[in-house]
Coordinates of C-alpha atoms in Angstrom, one line a residue:
X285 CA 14.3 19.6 13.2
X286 CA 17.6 20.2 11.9
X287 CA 18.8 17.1 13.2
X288 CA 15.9 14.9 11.8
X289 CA 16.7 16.7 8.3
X290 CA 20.2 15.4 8.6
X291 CA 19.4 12.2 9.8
X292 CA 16.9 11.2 6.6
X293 CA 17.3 13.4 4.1
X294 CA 18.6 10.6 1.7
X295 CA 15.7 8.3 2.3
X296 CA 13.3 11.5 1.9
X297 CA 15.0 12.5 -1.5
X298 CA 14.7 8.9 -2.8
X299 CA 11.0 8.5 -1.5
X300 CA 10.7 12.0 -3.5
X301 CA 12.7 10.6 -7.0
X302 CA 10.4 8.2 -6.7
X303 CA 6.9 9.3 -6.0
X304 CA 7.0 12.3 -8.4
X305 CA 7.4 10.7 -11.4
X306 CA 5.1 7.5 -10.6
X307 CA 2.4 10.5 -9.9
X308 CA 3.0 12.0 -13.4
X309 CA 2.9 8.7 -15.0
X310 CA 0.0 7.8 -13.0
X311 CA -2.1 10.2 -14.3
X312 CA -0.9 9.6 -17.6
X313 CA -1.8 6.1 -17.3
X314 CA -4.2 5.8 -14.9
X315 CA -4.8 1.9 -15.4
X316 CA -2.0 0.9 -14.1
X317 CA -2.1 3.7 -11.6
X318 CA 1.0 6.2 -9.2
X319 CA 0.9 2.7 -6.6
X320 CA 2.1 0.2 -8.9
X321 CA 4.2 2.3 -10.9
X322 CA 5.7 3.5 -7.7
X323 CA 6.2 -0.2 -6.9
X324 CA 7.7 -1.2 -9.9
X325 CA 10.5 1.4 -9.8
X326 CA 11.0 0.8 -5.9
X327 CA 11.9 -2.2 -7.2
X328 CA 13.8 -2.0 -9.9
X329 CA 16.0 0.4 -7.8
X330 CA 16.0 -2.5 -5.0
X331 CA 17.9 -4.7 -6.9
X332 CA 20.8 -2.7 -7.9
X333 CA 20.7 -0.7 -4.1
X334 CA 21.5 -3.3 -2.1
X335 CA 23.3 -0.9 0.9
X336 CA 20.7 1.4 1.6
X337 CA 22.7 3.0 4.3
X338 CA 21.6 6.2 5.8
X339 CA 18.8 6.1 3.1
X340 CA 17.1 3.6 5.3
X341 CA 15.6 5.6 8.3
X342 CA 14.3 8.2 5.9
X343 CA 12.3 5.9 3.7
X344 CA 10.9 4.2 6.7
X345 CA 9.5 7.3 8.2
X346 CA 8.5 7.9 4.5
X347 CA 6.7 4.9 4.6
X348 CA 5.2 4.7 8.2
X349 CA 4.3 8.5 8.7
X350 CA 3.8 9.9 5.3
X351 CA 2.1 7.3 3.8
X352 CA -0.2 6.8 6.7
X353 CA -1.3 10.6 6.6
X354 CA -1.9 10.7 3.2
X355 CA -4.5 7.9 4.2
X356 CA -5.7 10.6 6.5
X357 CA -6.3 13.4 3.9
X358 CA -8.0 10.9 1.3
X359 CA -10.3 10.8 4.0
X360 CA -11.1 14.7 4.2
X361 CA -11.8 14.4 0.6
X362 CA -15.4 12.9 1.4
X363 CA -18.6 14.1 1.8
X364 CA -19.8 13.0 4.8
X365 CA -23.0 13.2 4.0
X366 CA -23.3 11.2 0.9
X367 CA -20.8 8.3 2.8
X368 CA -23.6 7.9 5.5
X369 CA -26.7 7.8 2.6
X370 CA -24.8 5.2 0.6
X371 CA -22.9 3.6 3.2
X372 CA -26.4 2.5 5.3
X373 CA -27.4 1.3 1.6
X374 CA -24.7 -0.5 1.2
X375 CA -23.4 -2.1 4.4
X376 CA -24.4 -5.6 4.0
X377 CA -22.9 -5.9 1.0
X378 CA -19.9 -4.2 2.4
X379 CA -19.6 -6.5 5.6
X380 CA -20.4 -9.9 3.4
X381 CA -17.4 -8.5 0.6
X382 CA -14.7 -8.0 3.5
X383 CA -16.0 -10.9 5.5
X384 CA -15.3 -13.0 2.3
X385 CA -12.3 -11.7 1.4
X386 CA -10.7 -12.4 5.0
X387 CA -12.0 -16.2 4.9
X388 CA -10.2 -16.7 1.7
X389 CA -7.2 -14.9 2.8
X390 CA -7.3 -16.8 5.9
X391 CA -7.5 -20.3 3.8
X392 CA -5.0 -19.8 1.5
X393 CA -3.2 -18.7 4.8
X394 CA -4.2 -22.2 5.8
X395 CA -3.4 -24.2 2.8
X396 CA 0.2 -22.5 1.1
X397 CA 1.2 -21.7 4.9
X398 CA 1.5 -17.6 4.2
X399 CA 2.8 -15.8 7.3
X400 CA -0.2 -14.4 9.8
X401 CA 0.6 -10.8 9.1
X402 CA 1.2 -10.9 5.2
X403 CA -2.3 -12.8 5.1
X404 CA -4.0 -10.4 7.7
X405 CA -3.0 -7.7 5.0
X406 CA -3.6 -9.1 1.6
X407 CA -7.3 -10.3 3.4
X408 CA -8.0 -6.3 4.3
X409 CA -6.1 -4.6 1.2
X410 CA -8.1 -7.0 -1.3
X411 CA -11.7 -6.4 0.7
X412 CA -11.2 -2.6 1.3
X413 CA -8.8 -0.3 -0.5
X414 CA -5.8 -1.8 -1.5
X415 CA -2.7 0.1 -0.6
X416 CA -4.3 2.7 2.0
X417 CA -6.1 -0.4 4.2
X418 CA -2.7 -2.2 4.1
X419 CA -1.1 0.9 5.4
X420 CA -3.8 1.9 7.7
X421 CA -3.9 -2.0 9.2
X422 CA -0.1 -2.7 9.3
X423 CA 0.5 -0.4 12.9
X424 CA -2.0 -2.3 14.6
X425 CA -0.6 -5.6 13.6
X426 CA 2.6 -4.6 14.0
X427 CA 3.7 -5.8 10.8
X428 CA 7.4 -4.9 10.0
X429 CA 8.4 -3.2 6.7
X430 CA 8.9 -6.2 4.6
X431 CA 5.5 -7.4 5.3
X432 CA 3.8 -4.4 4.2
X433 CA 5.4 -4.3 1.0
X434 CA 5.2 -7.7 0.1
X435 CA 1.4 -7.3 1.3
X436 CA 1.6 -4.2 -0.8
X437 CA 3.2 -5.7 -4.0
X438 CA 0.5 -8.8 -4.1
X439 CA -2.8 -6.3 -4.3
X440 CA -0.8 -4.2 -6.6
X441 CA -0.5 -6.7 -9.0
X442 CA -3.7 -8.9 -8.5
X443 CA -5.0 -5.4 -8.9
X444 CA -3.1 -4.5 -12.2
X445 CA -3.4 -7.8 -13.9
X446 CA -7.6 -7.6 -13.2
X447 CA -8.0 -4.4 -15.0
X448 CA -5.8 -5.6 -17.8
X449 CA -8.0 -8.8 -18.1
X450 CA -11.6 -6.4 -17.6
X451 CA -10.7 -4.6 -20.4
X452 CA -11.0 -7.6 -22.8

């Protein structure tokens, strides 16, 4: 433990830096949301951190293990229940939404050549639940890193600039 501590503490801390305050400001503006502010500062801090160093195993556990069980514990916020009673209602329109979304995915795939992963992604994260179905899908593709959050980054801002417009 000790060992793992030392080994991704910097990547931790960073992932930390980062997520706090994109909570706090996500809940102060929750249109735009924790995600995308977490994204946009990610970024910003990308272009200036160009030699992530020993920062760089700590942020990808951040990103593989952390991120996938908080996906988890979304779950156990659910009331089994009342999934089941609107779920039965509502699975046609469910499977028809995602089936949808993965044709067009898979056509733009198609037509502006986008890699098979980054398309596999942006098709589940547009159809299901942005962010979490990215990160929930991206193991059992085996998509690396830079695929997930370039997967990531497109539903985050489709996502953003759809609100904006919905609001006029």
């Amino acid at each position: 433990m000790i060992n793992f501590i030392k080994d991704n503490w910097l990547g931790l801390v960073t992932c930390i830096v980062i997520a706090i305050p994109s909570w706090l400001l996500g809940k102060r503006f929750p249109i735009i949301g924790g995600a995308v502010i977490a994204i946009i500062i990610g970024m910003c801090i990308a272009l200036f951190w160009n030699n992530k160093g020993k920062a760089t195993t700590g942020i990808k556990f951040t990103s593989k293990y952390i991120l996938q069980g908080a996906v988890v514990l979304l779950g156990f916020g659910m009331n089994l229940s009342v999934v089941l009673v609107t779920g039965k209602q509502s699975l046609p329109i469910i499977v028809c939404t995602i089936a949808t979304s993965l044709f067009i995915a898979w056509a733009l795939h198609r037509v502006m050549n986008i890699p098979k992963n980054i398309y596999t992604l942006i098709g589940v994260g547009s159809s299901i639940c942005g962010g979490s179905a990215i990160a929930a899908t991206a193991p059992i593709i085996n998509a690396d890193d830079n695929e997930v959050a370039q997967s990531i980054s497109v539903i985050s801002s489709i996502t953003s600039l759809l609100l904006l417009y919905f609001q006029f």
